[in-house]
Amino acid sequence: MSSGAGGGDGLDVVAARRARLAALRSRMEILQVDALVLSHGADLPWLTGYRAMPLERLSALVVTRDADPLLVVPGLEAPKVPDPKGLFELRPWSETEDPIAIVCAALAGSTGSIAGTGSTGTGIRTVGVSDRAWSSTLLALQERLEGCRFVASSMLSAPLRALKDQSEVAALRAAAAAADRVARALQEGEVRLAGRSEAEVSSEIAARLVSEGHSRVNFAIVASGSNGASPHHDAGERVISGGDLVVCDFGGELSLDGSAGYCSDITRTLAVGEPLREVRDAYEVLAAAQRAGVAAARAGVPAGEVDAAARKVIEEAGLGKYFIHRTGHGIGLEEHEHPYIVEGNDMPLEVGNAFSVEPGIYVEGRFGMRLEDIVVVTGPGSEVLNQADHALVVVDT
Ligand code: ZN
Ligand code: ZN
Ligand code: ZN
């Protein structure tokens, strides 16, 4: 299997995965969770390097407090699983087997009993299941593991996954640099905007993300003119022309070692032809807000304060009602994960937290603008991973 998808996994990656498993197990201990069934979602690649295809067939890593983790995968997916390097056992299942029965046997095997088989107190009583597991998987487990309590695995994994280790920061850095190269191609006019539809520009951005090294494109928002006021606008047939602001927000997954990739996410807003004075002024406010958010990002500061710092600048300029979303989201194996940079999140930031700082100003019926970078908390400050020009770059009509 070493020549497969995970052939490039170095020793450090294996050591990192081993440390993650140990940390997860100590949280299982603290939170009294006896076992985890990690199916779709990012907990699985975080521990194994294997990202399950979002199909109906079951893929799941069964983690108990002490037995070796067991990765149950459809036989035809097994060749894609990186070399386990002793971290877990692989159990491919054939088309006629019942994978839920295999999972249940692994759970029972770890302690010899499951809740309901006696009150010895040694059985599996609380099971964490991936937040993104299919409900069909959870329903089947609930039916077979009678008497068990089920919790979301993020309860255990989210705070751990939010702390990126060095290999993860390196992967995020590489993904950001690749996204930056695409952003620069837009800013230098290499990707033509005027006279093309949003959809055409969006497909060119997607193709460039791939040619810059991404293995997958997650989204390429191109929102021009009044469409820019819709933050998640789907690129459509509108033809971009002089006087438009164009919000380009794109990202995907890039892998350094052949296993599951880490995400990029960047937004730059471009002006096609010289913008109105009022638009330029609003952009200056936006850029100042984004800088204030980045400056607030350091260890010990509650996540919500980064949001407050950015929002304050926009509010003081009298534009507060046009900033209609939170300031950012964590990023890693998933495009959106903890920590969320939102009012009310009092969790103090820690070294290794990676997240976006992306304020926006959206004026219904007229235009929108957003500026987004990924930052990693380094201690007394943060490292900004995206370096593409932060100004409102004007491109030719
Ligand atoms: Zn978004
Ligand atoms: Zn974005
Ligand atoms: Zn984002």
mmCIF file of C-alpha atoms and ligand atoms in Angstrom:
data_model
loop_
_atom_site.group_PDB
_atom_site.id
_atom_site.type_symbol
_atom_site.label_atom_id
_atom_site.label_comp_id
_atom_site.label_asym_id
_atom_site.label_seq_id
_atom_site.Cartn_x
_atom_site.Cartn_y
_atom_site.Cartn_z
ATOM 1 C CA MET A 1 0.000 0.000 0.000
ATOM 2 C CA SER A 2 3.006 2.259 0.356
ATOM 3 C CA SER A 3 2.843 3.303 -3.278
ATOM 4 C CA GLY A 4 -0.794 4.308 -2.821
ATOM 5 C CA ALA A 5 -2.331 7.606 -1.885
ATOM 6 C CA GLY A 6 -0.393 7.903 1.336
ATOM 7 C CA GLY A 7 2.977 6.823 -0.013
ATOM 8 C CA GLY A 8 4.528 10.167 0.819
ATOM 9 C CA ASP A 9 3.603 10.131 4.512
ATOM 10 C CA GLY A 10 6.726 10.916 6.440
ATOM 11 C CA LEU A 11 7.540 9.827 9.944
ATOM 12 C CA ASP A 12 6.513 13.213 11.314
ATOM 13 C CA VAL A 13 3.020 12.794 9.891
ATOM 14 C CA VAL A 14 2.749 9.388 11.552
ATOM 15 C CA ALA A 15 4.005 10.837 14.833
ATOM 16 C CA ALA A 16 1.503 13.684 14.531
ATOM 17 C CA ARG A 17 -1.373 11.249 13.953
ATOM 18 C CA ARG A 18 -0.269 9.147 16.899
ATOM 19 C CA ALA A 19 -0.242 12.254 19.114
ATOM 20 C CA ARG A 20 -3.728 13.209 17.879
ATOM 21 C CA LEU A 21 -5.076 9.774 18.772
ATOM 22 C CA ALA A 22 -3.552 9.988 22.240
ATOM 23 C CA ALA A 23 -5.052 13.449 22.783
ATOM 24 C CA LEU A 24 -8.435 12.251 21.575
ATOM 25 C CA ARG A 25 -8.303 9.298 23.953
ATOM 26 C CA SER A 26 -7.527 11.495 26.899
ATOM 27 C CA ARG A 27 -10.585 13.598 26.087
ATOM 28 C CA MET A 28 -12.624 10.373 25.822
ATOM 29 C CA GLU A 29 -11.452 9.583 29.338
ATOM 30 C CA ILE A 30 -12.312 13.042 30.686
ATOM 31 C CA LEU A 31 -15.687 13.226 28.958
ATOM 32 C CA GLN A 32 -16.570 9.602 29.727
ATOM 33 C CA VAL A 33 -16.991 8.607 26.087
ATOM 34 C CA ASP A 34 -16.253 4.909 25.660
ATOM 35 C CA ALA A 35 -15.928 4.670 21.893
ATOM 36 C CA LEU A 36 -15.976 6.703 18.702
ATOM 37 C CA VAL A 37 -17.354 5.768 15.301
ATOM 38 C CA LEU A 38 -15.780 8.256 12.897
ATOM 39 C CA SER A 39 -17.369 8.159 9.491
ATOM 40 C CA HIS A 40 -17.665 11.009 6.970
ATOM 41 C CA GLY A 41 -16.201 14.355 7.944
ATOM 42 C CA ALA A 42 -12.690 15.425 8.839
ATOM 43 C CA ASP A 43 -12.025 13.531 12.075
ATOM 44 C CA LEU A 44 -11.293 10.456 9.962
ATOM 45 C CA PRO A 45 -8.617 12.008 7.697
ATOM 46 C CA TRP A 46 -7.197 13.889 10.680
ATOM 47 C CA LEU A 47 -6.397 10.549 12.327
ATOM 48 C CA THR A 48 -5.699 8.353 9.300
ATOM 49 C CA GLY A 49 -5.005 10.521 6.237
ATOM 50 C CA TYR A 50 -7.963 8.833 4.534
ATOM 51 C CA ARG A 51 -10.933 10.903 3.414
ATOM 52 C CA ALA A 52 -13.984 8.728 2.725
ATOM 53 C CA MET A 53 -15.889 9.335 -0.482
ATOM 54 C CA PRO A 54 -19.328 10.683 0.410
ATOM 55 C CA LEU A 55 -21.110 7.522 -0.698
ATOM 56 C CA GLU A 56 -23.776 5.438 0.994
ATOM 57 C CA ARG A 57 -21.287 2.638 1.711
ATOM 58 C CA LEU A 58 -19.974 2.799 5.257
ATOM 59 C CA SER A 59 -16.444 3.938 6.034
ATOM 60 C CA ALA A 60 -15.709 4.349 9.726
ATOM 61 C CA LEU A 61 -12.826 4.310 12.148
ATOM 62 C CA VAL A 62 -13.767 2.609 15.397
ATOM 63 C CA VAL A 63 -11.784 4.053 18.292
ATOM 64 C CA THR A 64 -12.055 2.644 21.776
ATOM 65 C CA ARG A 65 -10.104 3.607 24.866
ATOM 66 C CA ASP A 66 -7.481 0.887 24.469
ATOM 67 C CA ALA A 67 -7.830 -1.532 21.517
ATOM 68 C CA ASP A 68 -6.126 -0.690 18.200
ATOM 69 C CA PRO A 69 -8.441 1.523 16.144
ATOM 70 C CA LEU A 70 -10.169 -0.389 13.349
ATOM 71 C CA LEU A 71 -10.798 1.234 9.992
ATOM 72 C CA VAL A 72 -13.822 -0.367 8.343
ATOM 73 C CA VAL A 73 -13.900 0.549 4.640
ATOM 74 C CA PRO A 74 -15.661 -0.663 1.511
ATOM 75 C CA GLY A 75 -13.279 -3.136 -0.183
ATOM 76 C CA LEU A 76 -13.075 -1.027 -3.305
ATOM 77 C CA GLU A 77 -11.885 1.993 -1.277
ATOM 78 C CA ALA A 78 -9.158 0.058 0.559
ATOM 79 C CA PRO A 79 -6.418 0.801 -2.024
ATOM 80 C CA LYS A 80 -6.874 4.530 -1.302
ATOM 81 C CA VAL A 81 -6.180 4.182 2.410
ATOM 82 C CA PRO A 82 -2.693 5.423 3.321
ATOM 83 C CA ASP A 83 -0.327 2.907 4.879
ATOM 84 C CA PRO A 84 -1.593 2.540 8.488
ATOM 85 C CA LYS A 85 2.007 2.381 9.816
ATOM 86 C CA GLY A 86 0.725 0.557 12.871
ATOM 87 C CA LEU A 87 -1.731 3.310 13.785
ATOM 88 C CA PHE A 88 -4.858 1.339 13.010
ATOM 89 C CA GLU A 89 -6.031 -1.951 11.557
ATOM 90 C CA LEU A 90 -7.732 -2.063 8.210
ATOM 91 C CA ARG A 91 -10.903 -4.090 7.756
ATOM 92 C CA PRO A 92 -12.203 -3.888 4.173
ATOM 93 C CA TRP A 93 -15.759 -5.206 3.838
ATOM 94 C CA SER A 94 -17.133 -6.938 0.762
ATOM 95 C CA GLU A 95 -20.338 -5.944 -0.983
ATOM 96 C CA THR A 96 -22.364 -8.679 0.756
ATOM 97 C CA GLU A 97 -21.164 -8.049 4.306
ATOM 98 C CA ASP A 98 -22.948 -5.921 6.898
ATOM 99 C CA PRO A 99 -20.510 -3.160 7.898
ATOM 100 C CA ILE A 100 -22.589 -2.081 10.899
ATOM 101 C CA ALA A 101 -22.248 -5.601 12.300
ATOM 102 C CA ILE A 102 -18.456 -5.326 11.875
ATOM 103 C CA VAL A 103 -18.458 -2.014 13.751
ATOM 104 C CA CYS A 104 -20.619 -3.426 16.539
ATOM 105 C CA ALA A 105 -18.412 -6.503 16.870
ATOM 106 C CA ALA A 106 -15.358 -4.263 17.165
ATOM 107 C CA LEU A 107 -17.086 -2.269 19.908
ATOM 108 C CA ALA A 108 -18.144 -5.402 21.767
ATOM 109 C CA GLY A 109 -14.731 -6.968 21.290
ATOM 110 C CA SER A 110 -12.963 -4.101 22.991
ATOM 111 C CA THR A 111 -14.497 -4.724 26.399
ATOM 112 C CA GLY A 112 -16.575 -7.816 25.906
ATOM 113 C CA SER A 113 -19.802 -6.013 26.577
ATOM 114 C CA ILE A 114 -22.046 -3.264 25.371
ATOM 115 C CA ALA A 115 -24.587 -1.415 27.451
ATOM 116 C CA GLY A 116 -27.657 -3.520 28.056
ATOM 117 C CA THR A 117 -25.670 -6.716 28.588
ATOM 118 C CA GLY A 118 -25.345 -6.164 32.271
ATOM 119 C CA SER A 119 -24.643 -3.553 34.885
ATOM 120 C CA THR A 120 -20.979 -4.336 35.410
ATOM 121 C CA GLY A 121 -20.055 -0.810 34.437
ATOM 122 C CA THR A 122 -17.388 -2.007 32.021
ATOM 123 C CA GLY A 123 -19.358 -1.941 28.787
ATOM 124 C CA ILE A 124 -19.623 0.621 26.004
ATOM 125 C CA ARG A 125 -22.233 3.071 27.175
ATOM 126 C CA THR A 126 -21.456 6.329 25.428
ATOM 127 C CA VAL A 127 -20.500 6.426 21.748
ATOM 128 C CA GLY A 128 -19.329 9.486 19.825
ATOM 129 C CA VAL A 129 -20.387 9.554 16.174
ATOM 130 C CA SER A 130 -19.050 11.955 13.502
ATOM 131 C CA ASP A 131 -21.131 15.077 13.102
ATOM 132 C CA ARG A 132 -21.210 14.384 9.365
ATOM 133 C CA ALA A 133 -22.041 10.667 9.502
ATOM 134 C CA TRP A 134 -25.166 9.791 7.533
ATOM 135 C CA SER A 135 -28.263 9.591 9.704
ATOM 136 C CA SER A 136 -28.713 6.080 8.290
ATOM 137 C CA THR A 137 -25.449 5.082 9.991
ATOM 138 C CA LEU A 138 -26.451 6.625 13.303
ATOM 139 C CA LEU A 139 -29.950 5.096 13.156
ATOM 140 C CA ALA A 140 -28.499 1.640 12.509
ATOM 141 C CA LEU A 141 -26.068 2.016 15.417
ATOM 142 C CA GLN A 142 -28.845 3.237 17.707
ATOM 143 C CA GLU A 143 -30.917 0.210 16.838
ATOM 144 C CA ARG A 144 -28.120 -2.317 17.413
ATOM 145 C CA LEU A 145 -26.473 -0.692 20.415
ATOM 146 C CA GLU A 146 -29.517 -0.596 22.599
ATOM 147 C CA GLY A 147 -29.103 1.380 25.789
ATOM 148 C CA CYS A 148 -26.128 3.383 24.502
ATOM 149 C CA ARG A 149 -26.003 7.145 24.580
ATOM 150 C CA PHE A 150 -24.759 8.899 21.444
ATOM 151 C CA VAL A 151 -22.866 12.187 21.294
ATOM 152 C CA ALA A 152 -21.331 14.226 18.458
ATOM 153 C CA SER A 153 -17.641 13.422 17.986
ATOM 154 C CA SER A 154 -16.898 17.139 17.587
ATOM 155 C CA MET A 155 -17.459 17.406 21.337
ATOM 156 C CA LEU A 156 -14.122 15.606 21.637
ATOM 157 C CA SER A 157 -12.296 16.468 18.441
ATOM 158 C CA ALA A 158 -13.189 20.096 17.681
ATOM 159 C CA PRO A 159 -10.889 21.740 20.239
ATOM 160 C CA LEU A 160 -8.058 19.393 19.259
ATOM 161 C CA ARG A 161 -8.475 19.860 15.516
ATOM 162 C CA ALA A 162 -8.555 23.618 16.067
ATOM 163 C CA LEU A 163 -4.935 23.482 17.277
ATOM 164 C CA LYS A 164 -2.884 22.971 14.148
ATOM 165 C CA ASP A 165 0.455 21.229 14.496
ATOM 166 C CA GLN A 166 3.462 22.181 12.381
ATOM 167 C CA SER A 167 2.663 19.822 9.534
ATOM 168 C CA GLU A 168 -0.858 21.233 9.342
ATOM 169 C CA VAL A 169 0.332 24.850 9.377
ATOM 170 C CA ALA A 170 2.769 23.969 6.581
ATOM 171 C CA ALA A 171 -0.097 22.501 4.559
ATOM 172 C CA LEU A 172 -2.310 25.554 5.165
ATOM 173 C CA ARG A 173 0.577 27.824 4.169
ATOM 174 C CA ALA A 174 1.058 25.944 0.896
ATOM 175 C CA ALA A 175 -2.671 26.037 0.133
ATOM 176 C CA ALA A 176 -2.792 29.787 0.851
ATOM 177 C CA ALA A 177 0.239 30.471 -1.352
ATOM 178 C CA ALA A 178 -1.396 28.612 -4.233
ATOM 179 C CA ALA A 179 -4.641 30.569 -3.785
ATOM 180 C CA ASP A 180 -2.590 33.785 -3.651
ATOM 181 C CA ARG A 181 -1.115 33.018 -7.078
ATOM 182 C CA VAL A 182 -4.630 32.780 -8.502
ATOM 183 C CA ALA A 183 -5.629 36.027 -6.739
ATOM 184 C CA ARG A 184 -2.597 37.775 -8.237
ATOM 185 C CA ALA A 185 -3.516 36.538 -11.705
ATOM 186 C CA LEU A 186 -6.881 38.263 -11.207
ATOM 187 C CA GLN A 187 -5.294 41.444 -9.883
ATOM 188 C CA GLU A 188 -2.761 41.600 -12.712
ATOM 189 C CA GLY A 189 -5.502 41.281 -15.298
ATOM 190 C CA GLU A 190 -4.260 37.906 -16.454
ATOM 191 C CA VAL A 191 -7.734 36.525 -15.818
ATOM 192 C CA ARG A 192 -9.943 38.804 -17.865
ATOM 193 C CA LEU A 193 -13.135 40.046 -16.181
ATOM 194 C CA ALA A 194 -14.800 42.636 -18.437
ATOM 195 C CA GLY A 195 -17.022 41.124 -21.114
ATOM 196 C CA ARG A 196 -17.119 37.673 -19.546
ATOM 197 C CA SER A 197 -19.853 36.060 -17.505
ATOM 198 C CA GLU A 198 -19.340 35.353 -13.802
ATOM 199 C CA ALA A 199 -19.603 31.641 -14.609
ATOM 200 C CA GLU A 200 -16.756 31.808 -17.142
ATOM 201 C CA VAL A 201 -14.504 33.618 -14.692
ATOM 202 C CA SER A 202 -15.455 31.153 -11.972
ATOM 203 C CA SER A 203 -14.429 28.173 -14.115
ATOM 204 C CA GLU A 204 -11.136 29.819 -14.960
ATOM 205 C CA ILE A 205 -10.442 30.437 -11.265
ATOM 206 C CA ALA A 206 -11.271 26.788 -10.537
ATOM 207 C CA ALA A 207 -8.948 25.562 -13.286
ATOM 208 C CA ARG A 208 -6.155 27.782 -12.012
ATOM 209 C CA LEU A 209 -6.572 26.522 -8.440
ATOM 210 C CA VAL A 210 -5.980 23.028 -9.790
ATOM 211 C CA SER A 211 -3.014 24.045 -11.930
ATOM 212 C CA GLU A 212 -1.517 25.758 -8.859
ATOM 213 C CA GLY A 213 -1.602 22.446 -6.996
ATOM 214 C CA HIS A 214 -5.041 22.034 -5.462
ATOM 215 C CA SER A 215 -6.440 18.516 -5.642
ATOM 216 C CA ARG A 216 -9.992 19.750 -5.330
ATOM 217 C CA VAL A 217 -11.864 23.027 -5.774
ATOM 218 C CA ASN A 218 -14.446 23.629 -3.063
ATOM 219 C CA PHE A 219 -15.984 26.828 -4.434
ATOM 220 C CA ALA A 220 -15.241 29.789 -6.702
ATOM 221 C CA ILE A 221 -17.668 32.616 -6.004
ATOM 222 C CA VAL A 222 -17.675 35.407 -8.574
ATOM 223 C CA ALA A 223 -20.257 38.041 -7.667
ATOM 224 C CA SER A 224 -20.350 41.147 -9.839
ATOM 225 C CA GLY A 225 -22.225 44.424 -9.551
ATOM 226 C CA SER A 226 -25.397 44.113 -7.480
ATOM 227 C CA ASN A 227 -24.833 40.337 -7.171
ATOM 228 C CA GLY A 228 -21.928 41.198 -4.872
ATOM 229 C CA ALA A 229 -24.439 42.110 -2.172
ATOM 230 C CA SER A 230 -25.214 38.376 -1.799
ATOM 231 C CA PRO A 231 -22.193 36.994 0.100
ATOM 232 C CA HIS A 232 -22.505 33.414 -1.213
ATOM 233 C CA HIS A 233 -23.803 34.296 -4.685
ATOM 234 C CA ASP A 234 -23.591 31.450 -7.228
ATOM 235 C CA ALA A 235 -21.603 32.608 -10.245
ATOM 236 C CA GLY A 236 -24.122 33.012 -13.027
ATOM 237 C CA GLU A 237 -24.685 34.386 -16.518
ATOM 238 C CA ARG A 238 -24.354 38.064 -15.619
ATOM 239 C CA VAL A 239 -21.729 39.652 -17.893
ATOM 240 C CA ILE A 240 -19.155 41.748 -16.046
ATOM 241 C CA SER A 241 -18.715 45.294 -17.319
ATOM 242 C CA GLY A 242 -17.127 48.674 -16.559
ATOM 243 C CA GLY A 243 -18.120 50.147 -13.206
ATOM 244 C CA ASP A 244 -18.624 46.750 -11.554
ATOM 245 C CA LEU A 245 -17.056 45.640 -8.335
ATOM 246 C CA VAL A 246 -16.349 41.916 -8.513
ATOM 247 C CA VAL A 247 -16.090 39.827 -5.352
ATOM 248 C CA CYS A 248 -13.960 36.724 -5.983
ATOM 249 C CA ASP A 249 -13.955 34.241 -3.086
ATOM 250 C CA PHE A 250 -12.435 30.868 -3.788
ATOM 251 C CA GLY A 251 -10.748 27.911 -2.207
ATOM 252 C CA GLY A 252 -10.046 24.242 -2.366
ATOM 253 C CA GLU A 253 -7.940 21.502 -0.946
ATOM 254 C CA LEU A 254 -4.206 21.051 -1.347
ATOM 255 C CA SER A 255 -2.234 18.085 -0.095
ATOM 256 C CA LEU A 256 1.500 18.140 0.594
ATOM 257 C CA ASP A 257 1.908 14.465 1.337
ATOM 258 C CA GLY A 258 -0.612 12.722 -0.880
ATOM 259 C CA SER A 259 -3.126 12.169 1.919
ATOM 260 C CA ALA A 260 -6.129 14.335 2.801
ATOM 261 C CA GLY A 261 -5.578 17.959 1.854
ATOM 262 C CA TYR A 262 -5.885 21.193 3.795
ATOM 263 C CA CYS A 263 -8.089 24.042 2.621
ATOM 264 C CA SER A 264 -7.448 27.429 1.126
ATOM 265 C CA ASP A 265 -9.969 30.284 1.256
ATOM 266 C CA ILE A 266 -9.311 33.801 0.004
ATOM 267 C CA THR A 267 -11.426 36.753 -1.057
ATOM 268 C CA ARG A 268 -10.284 39.703 -3.125
ATOM 269 C CA THR A 269 -12.570 42.362 -4.556
ATOM 270 C CA LEU A 270 -11.672 43.958 -7.886
ATOM 271 C CA ALA A 271 -12.951 47.093 -9.568
ATOM 272 C CA VAL A 272 -13.510 47.014 -13.315
ATOM 273 C CA GLY A 273 -12.595 50.563 -14.259
ATOM 274 C CA GLU A 274 -12.180 53.428 -11.813
ATOM 275 C CA PRO A 275 -14.757 53.044 -8.990
ATOM 276 C CA LEU A 276 -16.915 55.823 -7.570
ATOM 277 C CA ARG A 277 -15.413 57.860 -4.753
ATOM 278 C CA GLU A 278 -18.016 56.482 -2.352
ATOM 279 C CA VAL A 279 -17.042 52.916 -3.235
ATOM 280 C CA ARG A 280 -13.347 53.657 -2.721
ATOM 281 C CA ASP A 281 -14.109 55.183 0.664
ATOM 282 C CA ALA A 282 -16.139 52.157 1.704
ATOM 283 C CA TYR A 283 -13.266 49.914 0.634
ATOM 284 C CA GLU A 284 -10.811 51.867 2.793
ATOM 285 C CA VAL A 285 -13.121 51.198 5.748
ATOM 286 C CA LEU A 286 -13.279 47.506 4.855
ATOM 287 C CA ALA A 287 -9.509 47.168 4.570
ATOM 288 C CA ALA A 288 -9.025 48.979 7.894
ATOM 289 C CA ALA A 289 -11.576 46.643 9.511
ATOM 290 C CA GLN A 290 -9.785 43.608 8.154
ATOM 291 C CA ARG A 291 -6.430 44.882 9.468
ATOM 292 C CA ALA A 292 -8.020 45.546 12.875
ATOM 293 C CA GLY A 293 -9.362 41.979 12.961
ATOM 294 C CA VAL A 294 -5.949 40.552 12.091
ATOM 295 C CA ALA A 295 -4.244 42.776 14.679
ATOM 296 C CA ALA A 296 -6.612 41.520 17.385
ATOM 297 C CA ALA A 297 -5.798 37.883 16.628
ATOM 298 C CA ARG A 298 -3.405 36.650 19.292
ATOM 299 C CA ALA A 299 -3.253 33.998 21.996
ATOM 300 C CA GLY A 300 -5.512 34.610 24.986
ATOM 301 C CA VAL A 301 -7.927 36.939 23.207
ATOM 302 C CA PRO A 302 -11.509 35.620 23.067
ATOM 303 C CA ALA A 303 -12.445 34.693 19.473
ATOM 304 C CA GLY A 304 -15.382 37.094 19.644
ATOM 305 C CA GLU A 305 -13.008 40.014 20.146
ATOM 306 C CA VAL A 306 -11.540 39.561 16.686
ATOM 307 C CA ASP A 307 -15.066 39.954 15.352
ATOM 308 C CA ALA A 308 -15.633 42.990 17.573
ATOM 309 C CA ALA A 309 -12.378 44.649 16.472
ATOM 310 C CA ALA A 310 -13.257 44.373 12.780
ATOM 311 C CA ARG A 311 -16.906 45.281 13.280
ATOM 312 C CA LYS A 312 -16.101 48.374 15.330
ATOM 313 C CA VAL A 313 -14.259 49.974 12.386
ATOM 314 C CA ILE A 314 -17.187 49.418 10.032
ATOM 315 C CA GLU A 315 -19.729 50.574 12.614
ATOM 316 C CA GLU A 316 -17.795 53.739 13.401
ATOM 317 C CA ALA A 317 -17.851 54.606 9.717
ATOM 318 C CA GLY A 318 -21.642 54.337 9.826
ATOM 319 C CA LEU A 319 -21.684 51.189 7.668
ATOM 320 C CA GLY A 320 -22.443 48.655 10.403
ATOM 321 C CA LYS A 321 -25.794 47.604 8.973
ATOM 322 C CA TYR A 322 -24.049 46.468 5.773
ATOM 323 C CA PHE A 323 -21.769 43.949 7.532
ATOM 324 C CA ILE A 324 -24.204 41.067 7.777
ATOM 325 C CA HIS A 325 -22.140 38.025 8.764
ATOM 326 C CA ARG A 326 -19.602 36.870 11.342
ATOM 327 C CA THR A 327 -15.973 37.879 10.768
ATOM 328 C CA GLY A 328 -14.552 34.420 10.182
ATOM 329 C CA HIS A 329 -14.354 30.683 10.619
ATOM 330 C CA GLY A 330 -11.691 28.160 11.488
ATOM 331 C CA ILE A 331 -10.115 26.286 8.594
ATOM 332 C CA GLY A 332 -8.171 23.060 8.245
ATOM 333 C CA LEU A 333 -9.207 19.747 6.733
ATOM 334 C CA GLU A 334 -12.624 21.386 6.500
ATOM 335 C CA GLU A 335 -13.357 24.717 4.894
ATOM 336 C CA HIS A 336 -15.365 25.794 7.961
ATOM 337 C CA GLU A 337 -14.509 24.441 11.414
ATOM 338 C CA HIS A 338 -13.704 25.694 14.913
ATOM 339 C CA PRO A 339 -12.948 28.323 16.083
ATOM 340 C CA TYR A 340 -15.753 30.525 14.793
ATOM 341 C CA ILE A 341 -14.952 34.230 14.875
ATOM 342 C CA VAL A 342 -18.323 35.421 15.995
ATOM 343 C CA GLU A 343 -19.824 37.604 18.702
ATOM 344 C CA GLY A 344 -20.440 35.549 21.823
ATOM 345 C CA ASN A 345 -17.569 33.097 21.275
ATOM 346 C CA ASP A 346 -15.646 33.651 24.501
ATOM 347 C CA MET A 347 -13.141 30.842 23.921
ATOM 348 C CA PRO A 348 -9.650 32.336 24.152
ATOM 349 C CA LEU A 349 -7.580 31.901 20.998
ATOM 350 C CA GLU A 350 -4.610 29.569 21.291
ATOM 351 C CA VAL A 351 -1.337 29.167 19.429
ATOM 352 C CA GLY A 352 -2.093 27.039 16.380
ATOM 353 C CA ASN A 353 -5.645 28.278 15.789
ATOM 354 C CA ALA A 354 -6.155 28.941 12.069
ATOM 355 C CA PHE A 355 -9.097 30.956 10.804
ATOM 356 C CA SER A 356 -10.304 33.491 8.285
ATOM 357 C CA VAL A 357 -10.690 37.217 8.911
ATOM 358 C CA GLU A 358 -13.201 38.298 6.283
ATOM 359 C CA PRO A 359 -15.345 41.349 6.926
ATOM 360 C CA GLY A 360 -17.648 42.489 4.145
ATOM 361 C CA ILE A 361 -19.868 45.416 3.196
ATOM 362 C CA TYR A 362 -23.027 44.571 1.228
ATOM 363 C CA VAL A 363 -25.300 47.250 -0.185
ATOM 364 C CA GLU A 364 -28.485 45.639 -1.519
ATOM 365 C CA GLY A 365 -29.175 46.396 -5.167
ATOM 366 C CA ARG A 366 -25.800 48.061 -5.682
ATOM 367 C CA PHE A 367 -22.551 46.284 -4.785
ATOM 368 C CA GLY A 368 -20.685 44.146 -2.315
ATOM 369 C CA MET A 369 -17.089 43.921 -1.154
ATOM 370 C CA ARG A 370 -15.193 41.475 1.056
ATOM 371 C CA LEU A 371 -11.541 40.999 2.003
ATOM 372 C CA GLU A 372 -10.410 37.670 3.393
ATOM 373 C CA ASP A 373 -7.131 36.227 4.625
ATOM 374 C CA ILE A 374 -6.315 33.111 6.594
ATOM 375 C CA VAL A 375 -4.310 33.718 9.770
ATOM 376 C CA VAL A 376 -2.610 31.385 12.236
ATOM 377 C CA VAL A 377 -2.171 32.429 15.862
ATOM 378 C CA THR A 378 1.525 32.312 16.743
ATOM 379 C CA GLY A 379 1.418 33.729 20.287
ATOM 380 C CA PRO A 380 1.623 37.488 20.773
ATOM 381 C CA GLY A 381 0.387 37.898 17.210
ATOM 382 C CA SER A 382 -0.547 35.908 14.162
ATOM 383 C CA GLU A 383 0.919 34.889 10.833
ATOM 384 C CA VAL A 384 -1.094 36.081 7.845
ATOM 385 C CA LEU A 385 -0.959 33.324 5.253
ATOM 386 C CA ASN A 386 -2.358 35.307 2.299
ATOM 387 C CA GLN A 387 -0.135 37.960 0.783
ATOM 388 C CA ALA A 388 -1.951 38.946 -2.432
ATOM 389 C CA ASP A 389 -2.510 42.740 -2.635
ATOM 390 C CA HIS A 390 -5.085 43.872 -0.081
ATOM 391 C CA ALA A 391 -6.000 47.062 -1.955
ATOM 392 C CA LEU A 392 -9.006 47.534 -4.231
ATOM 393 C CA VAL A 393 -7.177 46.702 -7.433
ATOM 394 C CA VAL A 394 -8.577 48.351 -10.560
ATOM 395 C CA VAL A 395 -8.491 46.274 -13.734
ATOM 396 C CA ASP A 396 -9.184 47.425 -17.301
ATOM 397 C CA THR A 397 -12.674 47.626 -18.682
HETATM 398 ZN ZN ZN B 1 -18.490 32.317 3.232
HETATM 399 ZN ZN ZN B 2 -13.959 32.710 1.438
HETATM 400 ZN ZN ZN B 3 -14.028 32.040 4.426
#
